[in-house]
Every structure is written in structure tokens, then in C-alpha cells.
Amino acid sequence: MNSFDEMNLLPDLLKAIKDLEFEKPMPVQAAVIPHLLKDDSGDMIVLAQTGTGKTAAYGLPLLQKINTNNRKTQLLILCPTRELCIQVADDITSYGIYMKKVKVAAIFGGASIERQIKILQSGAQVICATPGRLLDLLRRKETDLSTITNLVLDEADEMLKMGFREELEAIMSETPLEKNILLFSATMPDDVWQISKRYLKKPLEITIGEKNIGADGIIHHCYMVQAKDRYLALKRIVDYYPDIYGIVFCRTKKETQEVADHLMRDEYDAEPLHGDLSQAQREHVMQKFRNKHLSLLVATDVAARGLDVDDLTHIINYNLPDEAEIYTHRSGRTGRAGKKGISIIISIFKDKKKISEIERNIKKSIEIKKIFTGREICERQLFSMIDKMITTEINEKEINPFLDIIYKKLEWFERDEVIKKFVSIQFNRFLEYYKNAPDLNVSEYNRDKKGGAVKYSRFFINLGTIDKITPPELIGLINDLTEKKHITIGKIDIKRNFSFFEADHKYRDDILNSIEDAYFEDRKIVIELSNERQHGKVEKDSKRRTFHRKR
Ligand code: AMP
């Protein structure tokens, strides 16, 4: 299915999907959602990696199946780590944001169990949990799984790899027999196979071959900006990914030093790595980076050669290398060890050809993205901060001696006010910086049929309504004139005696040269760049080519 609208999802869910700007279902969603919406969907095994959109694939239809008039737990999602648990609970909350009566509880270790008990007592139809903490709560009889109708095992392979088999089995034994089990896994090792054999009844198996991130786990994004805005774009990207741990690749030692200097001045944990540093300095920087005392390393390709780090979240191409192979090598430093990684290109218009070459080299398309707005960055930072707060361990022993004084000092404030004040400590910096942040996107870019960027040139043509020419005919004519180069055409504006049209800038000369001796019916065709009309060429009349209206 090509659109969420065709899937019979509730209007409240469709509204949330719109807010999230999901334009169309990802392959796993197209395969799973319609099936799970059926009354008798049964058990299911879905082989799909993180990053493929699997959370929405099960989250949307299973939310739809929640009986909102009943406060009992109906959906249980088990995740291997608390990070995934929080992320999934957060995603499910966003999908169900307009389903007023749906409540999602995130149950994971390392956070206050009393608080989680309170949330469970207030009645959550969806529980998203890590196995250890959930089992603890089950044993304390603080939760009841006897009413669940759907159980999702998310990243089942990871859960078993982390040794949660016993917990899983103990939890399953507390759930009703007639529930549906949906097992999501990136791989199908023996232990996952055994679990599925033992607990799943005639499961439907779906393998998502075409993944958003590809087998190597790398997603490629490109941001188009003007050359002067490169650094501002870098800052926005880094601010949008608060947990970034990556390398910013520059072309020259000078550029490397400058970018690193700017980042350090702007208070990022960044340092340069290039050939003008001594061996000892280079070693020192690399060590800091390996130990994660730096979140960004600004480097030249040569200097980064000696660095082997497995868990980079991002590679940023501040400037593209001359050869596509070098880009492939740079981007291959992320998405390792089964993890997802993002390779980002900060690009200016003249890179367009290079980007196509890179796409051929990596055999994937590069997604052209819009530079984040100040609001998007502030929102992201704020929620990341809250997530960090949720997962922060409390060192009771160290903090207890100070608490009396702290409570006294805060006595005068309401709970809401305290939260707002704590959040503002960090957040004000971003709010202030991004208050009047301009749009950095280059507006003259559009996407061609393959999703690449197109810069248009605007042309004048001496045919108009008087010649009964229509937009499709005009496109056909350009196609015929240029001998079927299938040039991407933008806006068309047909006037009485003439017209304007936009066409892919890179075919500018092909179009201008195509009209030599060309006629449309009886009229000699003149095409000029619309802002250069006064310099229009005078055509020679030698080998006449006549184009006729197609009937
Ligand atoms: P997941 O595999 O569930 O972790 O999802 C990976 C990312 O894809 C998340 O950031 C989702 O918000 C995003 N995502 C999920 N579905 C879509 C969609 N249909 N269109 C665009 N992004 C999506």
C-alpha cells in the first residue's frame, strides 16, 4: 500500500502520522499494518532491523485495537534495553497522542520503582517494558498481564543475546494463552527460532528485504545550503542530534582547524585531527575521542586513517571529497557492528554531479533533507534532556546529605515551577540562539524523479496560447527538441504570444542549442534564457526541423 490513508487507520492515528510527517508507509509498515488490523491477525514473525520503521508497523494497528473504555493492560511490548523501551514508549505515545483515553507506561530498570507502580495503578492499556523490571513488578503483584491481547517482542534477538530468556518465559507464563505474539527481530539465531517454535502458533513470516538503511546500517542524508552557511548548517545538525558521536570530515588541514576552532568556541566537545599536529598531539586527540571525552572529531581523511572506532553515530561531510570512493570509505566508518549510522553531506549546488556519482558508488539513494528549523532543534533538545533525566541513575548515598537543604530552598516553588526551572537551565541557551534563526535551505532546489536535487533555469519560448500550446505539449516539444533527454521540467507559465518554463539547469545548453532550425508547425522556435532575453541569438536557417502537434 502506498499511503496511510488507504489503510483503514483511525482518523486520530492518521492525524498523528501527519504531525510526524510520515509521508508514506515504509515497506515493513505496508506489509504489517493491514495484516495486524484484521480481527484474526494471529502470530507473526517479522525480520526487520531497527531503522526500518517497525515501531509504527506494530504500534499503529495495535493502538487501534485497544479498547479505550477499558483501563486494563491490553498491549505488552518487551524491549531489550531501557533506551529502546523509552524510545518505543515515546513513539507509541506520539502515535496515540489524539487517542485521549490511551495511556502508555514505560517500565524499565534504573528508575524509581514506586513511581512506575503508581503509573501502573492508574491504569495503562499499553506497557512497554524491559524484562527484568517487569518481572520484578509481576512478582510484587503490582501488575497484571492476564488481560493482554497482544504481546510484542521487540528486538527479540537482542533480548535473548542479553540473557533474558528466563525472564521472557516467566513473563509469558503470566499472559493468557489466546493472545497474539508478534516477534520482531533483525536476525533469526537458534534461540529466537526456539522461542518462536515454542510459543508462536502458525506465525505469518515477513522479511523486510528493502530496508531504509540498507544492510550496512547506513542512512545517507544531504542538506543543501549556500557555501557561506556551511558552518551554521553543521551547528544545526549537531544540535539536532544531542547524542552525536562522530567525525566531521573536511578537505584541508586549514579548514579542519577552522571548523574545530569554531566548534570549540561555540562550546562543543570537538577537536581537530590533521597533519599539522605533532604525532603526540594526534595520539592524544584520538585517545580522547576513543574514550568519548570528545563527541566530535574534525578531521582530514589522511589523519583519520589511524583511527578505528566502531560505534560512531554520524559521519558529517563538511565538504565532499573529490572521489566518490573516499565518501564510501568515510561513511563506512558509521553503521558498524550492527548499529544504525547516519552519513551526512553538507552540500552546495555545484556538488550535484558528485552526489549522483556517490549514489552510484554506494548503490543507494541519498535523501535530500531540509535543514532543521530552530523550533525542531529546541524540541529535540528538550525531549532528549527529559529522556536523559528519566534514565539518570540516582546515587542516593552521595546526594542524600544535601537533600534537606535543597528541599528547603525549593520549598516555595510548586512542582511545575521546579520542573520548568530545571529544564530551562539547559534549554534557555538553545531558545536564545534559535529565537530568530533564519531558514538555511537553498530554495531554488527541487527534487527530480529520483529524489535528487534539481536547480532550474527559466526559459522564454516564443510559443503561447495563440499557438494552442498546452503544458504537456510544451514538455513533449522540449523532449523532442533535445532528443529525449527526459529533462526535468519545473513551472510552466503559458502566455498569449509566448511562454516561460523552468528546466533542469544542467541541460541549459542542450535546450538552447536544440532549437537550431527547429519549427513548431510554421513558427520558427526561439528559446532563450528568460533573464537574458536581450542577448537572444539570431538563428541561422539551414537544416529545417519541423515539429508538429501530436494528435
Ligand atoms: P524504527 O525502526 O521504528 O526505530 O523507526 C526508524 C525511524 O523511522 C524513526 O525515527 C521513525 O520515527 C521513522 N519512521 C517510521 N515510519 C516512518 C515513515 N512512514 N516515514 C518516515 N519516517 C518514519
PDB file of C-alpha atoms in Angstrom, residues 105-242:
ATOM      1  CA  ALA A 105       3.582   3.082  30.756  1.00  0.00           C
ATOM      2  CA  ALA A 106       7.350   2.723  30.342  1.00  0.00           C
ATOM      3  CA  ILE A 107       8.703   0.166  32.791  1.00  0.00           C
ATOM      4  CA  PHE A 108      12.481  -0.186  32.953  1.00  0.00           C
ATOM      5  CA  GLY A 109      15.267  -0.651  35.468  1.00  0.00           C
ATOM      6  CA  GLY A 110      17.432   2.088  36.943  1.00  0.00           C
ATOM      7  CA  ALA A 111      14.463   4.362  37.704  1.00  0.00           C
ATOM      8  CA  SER A 112      12.143   4.686  40.683  1.00  0.00           C
ATOM      9  CA  ILE A 113      10.006   1.565  41.001  1.00  0.00           C
ATOM     10  CA  GLU A 114       7.480   3.373  43.242  1.00  0.00           C
ATOM     11  CA  ARG A 115       6.741   5.874  40.512  1.00  0.00           C
ATOM     12  CA  GLN A 116       6.274   3.077  37.986  1.00  0.00           C
ATOM     13  CA  ILE A 117       3.921   1.311  40.400  1.00  0.00           C
ATOM     14  CA  LYS A 118       1.853   4.491  40.646  1.00  0.00           C
ATOM     15  CA  ILE A 119       1.632   4.738  36.870  1.00  0.00           C
ATOM     16  CA  LEU A 120       0.539   1.097  36.634  1.00  0.00           C
ATOM     17  CA  GLN A 121      -2.033   1.595  39.357  1.00  0.00           C
ATOM     18  CA  SER A 122      -3.581   4.465  37.457  1.00  0.00           C
ATOM     19  CA  GLY A 123      -4.256   2.007  34.609  1.00  0.00           C
ATOM     20  CA  ALA A 124      -2.147   1.778  31.450  1.00  0.00           C
ATOM     21  CA  GLN A 125      -3.542  -0.087  28.451  1.00  0.00           C
ATOM     22  CA  VAL A 126      -0.052  -0.266  26.936  1.00  0.00           C
ATOM     23  CA  ILE A 127       3.011  -1.385  28.862  1.00  0.00           C
ATOM     24  CA  CYS A 128       6.380  -1.040  27.295  1.00  0.00           C
ATOM     25  CA  ALA A 129       8.932  -2.827  29.454  1.00  0.00           C
ATOM     26  CA  THR A 130      12.347  -4.331  29.856  1.00  0.00           C
ATOM     27  CA  PRO A 131      12.020  -7.948  31.050  1.00  0.00           C
ATOM     28  CA  GLY A 132      13.903  -7.643  34.373  1.00  0.00           C
ATOM     29  CA  ARG A 133      11.919  -4.770  35.847  1.00  0.00           C
ATOM     30  CA  LEU A 134       8.607  -6.104  34.574  1.00  0.00           C
ATOM     31  CA  LEU A 135       9.244  -9.452  36.214  1.00  0.00           C
ATOM     32  CA  ASP A 136      10.098  -7.684  39.451  1.00  0.00           C
ATOM     33  CA  LEU A 137       6.743  -5.881  39.322  1.00  0.00           C
ATOM     34  CA  LEU A 138       4.902  -9.079  38.451  1.00  0.00           C
ATOM     35  CA  ARG A 139       6.428 -10.818  41.451  1.00  0.00           C
ATOM     36  CA  ARG A 140       5.368  -7.929  43.665  1.00  0.00           C
ATOM     37  CA  LYS A 141       1.886  -8.340  42.159  1.00  0.00           C
ATOM     38  CA  GLU A 142       1.963  -4.746  41.031  1.00  0.00           C
ATOM     39  CA  THR A 143       0.916  -5.548  37.515  1.00  0.00           C
ATOM     40  CA  ASP A 144      -1.488  -7.936  35.903  1.00  0.00           C
ATOM     41  CA  LEU A 145      -0.885  -9.322  32.443  1.00  0.00           C
ATOM     42  CA  SER A 146      -3.909 -11.600  32.340  1.00  0.00           C
ATOM     43  CA  THR A 147      -5.828  -9.221  30.084  1.00  0.00           C
ATOM     44  CA  ILE A 148      -3.297  -8.625  27.352  1.00  0.00           C
ATOM     45  CA  THR A 149      -4.365  -9.453  23.825  1.00  0.00           C
ATOM     46  CA  ASN A 150      -1.120  -8.659  22.016  1.00  0.00           C
ATOM     47  CA  LEU A 151       2.471  -9.258  23.053  1.00  0.00           C
ATOM     48  CA  VAL A 152       5.280  -7.707  21.035  1.00  0.00           C
ATOM     49  CA  LEU A 153       8.819  -8.989  21.420  1.00  0.00           C
ATOM     50  CA  ASP A 154      10.852  -6.148  20.006  1.00  0.00           C
ATOM     51  CA  GLU A 155      14.450  -6.916  19.026  1.00  0.00           C
ATOM     52  CA  ALA A 156      13.906 -10.486  20.201  1.00  0.00           C
ATOM     53  CA  ASP A 157      17.422 -11.494  19.128  1.00  0.00           C
ATOM     54  CA  GLU A 158      18.945  -8.762  21.301  1.00  0.00           C
ATOM     55  CA  MET A 159      16.760  -9.747  24.243  1.00  0.00           C
ATOM     56  CA  LEU A 160      17.971 -13.326  24.090  1.00  0.00           C
ATOM     57  CA  LYS A 161      21.563 -12.273  23.419  1.00  0.00           C
ATOM     58  CA  MET A 162      21.380 -10.264  26.637  1.00  0.00           C
ATOM     59  CA  GLY A 163      20.330 -13.363  28.542  1.00  0.00           C
ATOM     60  CA  PHE A 164      16.658 -12.547  29.151  1.00  0.00           C
ATOM     61  CA  ARG A 165      15.346 -15.982  28.151  1.00  0.00           C
ATOM     62  CA  GLU A 166      14.235 -16.975  31.649  1.00  0.00           C
ATOM     63  CA  GLU A 167      12.586 -13.634  32.303  1.00  0.00           C
ATOM     64  CA  LEU A 168      10.820 -13.855  28.958  1.00  0.00           C
ATOM     65  CA  GLU A 169       9.457 -17.269  29.708  1.00  0.00           C
ATOM     66  CA  ALA A 170       8.382 -16.262  33.213  1.00  0.00           C
ATOM     67  CA  ILE A 171       6.579 -13.210  31.808  1.00  0.00           C
ATOM     68  CA  MET A 172       4.912 -15.239  29.049  1.00  0.00           C
ATOM     69  CA  SER A 173       3.562 -17.661  31.641  1.00  0.00           C
ATOM     70  CA  GLU A 174       1.629 -14.766  33.201  1.00  0.00           C
ATOM     71  CA  THR A 175      -0.085 -13.880  29.935  1.00  0.00           C
ATOM     72  CA  PRO A 176      -3.230 -15.508  28.516  1.00  0.00           C
ATOM     73  CA  LEU A 177      -2.786 -18.341  26.031  1.00  0.00           C
ATOM     74  CA  GLU A 178      -5.065 -16.843  23.418  1.00  0.00           C
ATOM     75  CA  LYS A 179      -3.053 -13.631  22.932  1.00  0.00           C
ATOM     76  CA  ASN A 180      -1.236 -12.869  19.680  1.00  0.00           C
ATOM     77  CA  ILE A 181       2.553 -12.794  19.760  1.00  0.00           C
ATOM     78  CA  LEU A 182       4.420 -10.575  17.354  1.00  0.00           C
ATOM     79  CA  LEU A 183       8.112 -11.274  17.244  1.00  0.00           C
ATOM     80  CA  PHE A 184      10.355  -8.630  15.706  1.00  0.00           C
ATOM     81  CA  SER A 185      13.981  -9.496  15.190  1.00  0.00           C
ATOM     82  CA  ALA A 186      16.852  -8.360  12.978  1.00  0.00           C
ATOM     83  CA  THR A 187      18.247 -11.884  12.787  1.00  0.00           C
ATOM     84  CA  MET A 188      16.962 -15.402  13.390  1.00  0.00           C
ATOM     85  CA  PRO A 189      19.567 -17.181  15.501  1.00  0.00           C
ATOM     86  CA  ASP A 190      18.802 -20.540  17.115  1.00  0.00           C
ATOM     87  CA  ASP A 191      17.475 -19.219  20.405  1.00  0.00           C
ATOM     88  CA  VAL A 192      14.952 -16.931  18.657  1.00  0.00           C
ATOM     89  CA  TRP A 193      13.951 -19.841  16.483  1.00  0.00           C
ATOM     90  CA  GLN A 194      13.345 -21.998  19.561  1.00  0.00           C
ATOM     91  CA  ILE A 195      11.234 -19.339  21.276  1.00  0.00           C
ATOM     92  CA  SER A 196       9.124 -18.907  18.171  1.00  0.00           C
ATOM     93  CA  LYS A 197       8.675 -22.674  17.781  1.00  0.00           C
ATOM     94  CA  ARG A 198       7.618 -22.996  21.390  1.00  0.00           C
ATOM     95  CA  TYR A 199       5.278 -20.051  21.772  1.00  0.00           C
ATOM     96  CA  LEU A 200       4.053 -18.882  18.371  1.00  0.00           C
ATOM     97  CA  LYS A 201       1.119 -20.539  16.640  1.00  0.00           C
ATOM     98  CA  LYS A 202       1.421 -20.816  12.853  1.00  0.00           C
ATOM     99  CA  PRO A 203       3.078 -17.426  12.623  1.00  0.00           C
ATOM    100  CA  LEU A 204       2.946 -15.423   9.447  1.00  0.00           C
ATOM    101  CA  GLU A 205       6.556 -14.692   8.484  1.00  0.00           C
ATOM    102  CA  ILE A 206       7.558 -11.429   6.894  1.00  0.00           C
ATOM    103  CA  THR A 207      11.081 -10.471   5.901  1.00  0.00           C
ATOM    104  CA  ILE A 208      11.747  -6.916   5.032  1.00  0.00           C
ATOM    105  CA  GLY A 209      14.423  -7.033   2.389  1.00  0.00           C
ATOM    106  CA  GLU A 210      14.305  -3.462   1.252  1.00  0.00           C
ATOM    107  CA  LYS A 211      15.332  -1.554   4.317  1.00  0.00           C
ATOM    108  CA  ASN A 212      15.503   2.152   4.684  1.00  0.00           C
ATOM    109  CA  ILE A 213      19.031   1.881   5.947  1.00  0.00           C
ATOM    110  CA  GLY A 214      20.333  -0.978   3.822  1.00  0.00           C
ATOM    111  CA  ALA A 215      22.199  -3.999   5.018  1.00  0.00           C
ATOM    112  CA  ASP A 216      25.175  -1.938   6.114  1.00  0.00           C
ATOM    113  CA  GLY A 217      23.053   0.089   8.530  1.00  0.00           C
ATOM    114  CA  ILE A 218      23.997   3.439   6.990  1.00  0.00           C
ATOM    115  CA  ILE A 219      21.449   6.074   6.046  1.00  0.00           C
ATOM    116  CA  HIS A 220      22.675   8.859   3.766  1.00  0.00           C
ATOM    117  CA  HIS A 221      21.318  12.369   4.173  1.00  0.00           C
ATOM    118  CA  CYS A 222      22.169  15.518   2.276  1.00  0.00           C
ATOM    119  CA  TYR A 223      21.466  19.107   3.297  1.00  0.00           C
ATOM    120  CA  MET A 224      21.653  21.764   0.597  1.00  0.00           C
ATOM    121  CA  VAL A 225      22.877  25.146   1.725  1.00  0.00           C
ATOM    122  CA  GLN A 226      24.769  28.116   0.414  1.00  0.00           C
ATOM    123  CA  ALA A 227      28.558  27.893   0.866  1.00  0.00           C
ATOM    124  CA  LYS A 228      28.508  30.728   3.381  1.00  0.00           C
ATOM    125  CA  ASP A 229      26.058  28.801   5.599  1.00  0.00           C
ATOM    126  CA  ARG A 230      28.063  25.590   5.829  1.00  0.00           C
ATOM    127  CA  TYR A 231      29.122  26.124   9.416  1.00  0.00           C
ATOM    128  CA  LEU A 232      25.653  27.215  10.572  1.00  0.00           C
ATOM    129  CA  ALA A 233      24.236  24.091   8.954  1.00  0.00           C
ATOM    130  CA  LEU A 234      26.807  21.957  10.764  1.00  0.00           C
ATOM    131  CA  LYS A 235      25.818  23.533  14.055  1.00  0.00           C
ATOM    132  CA  ARG A 236      22.139  22.819  13.444  1.00  0.00           C
ATOM    133  CA  ILE A 237      22.841  19.209  12.559  1.00  0.00           C
ATOM    134  CA  VAL A 238      24.971  18.718  15.659  1.00  0.00           C
ATOM    135  CA  ASP A 239      22.337  20.420  17.842  1.00  0.00           C
ATOM    136  CA  TYR A 240      19.618  18.234  16.366  1.00  0.00           C
ATOM    137  CA  TYR A 241      21.455  15.076  17.395  1.00  0.00           C
ATOM    138  CA  PRO A 242      22.236  15.636  21.085  1.00  0.00           C
TER     139      PRO A 242
END
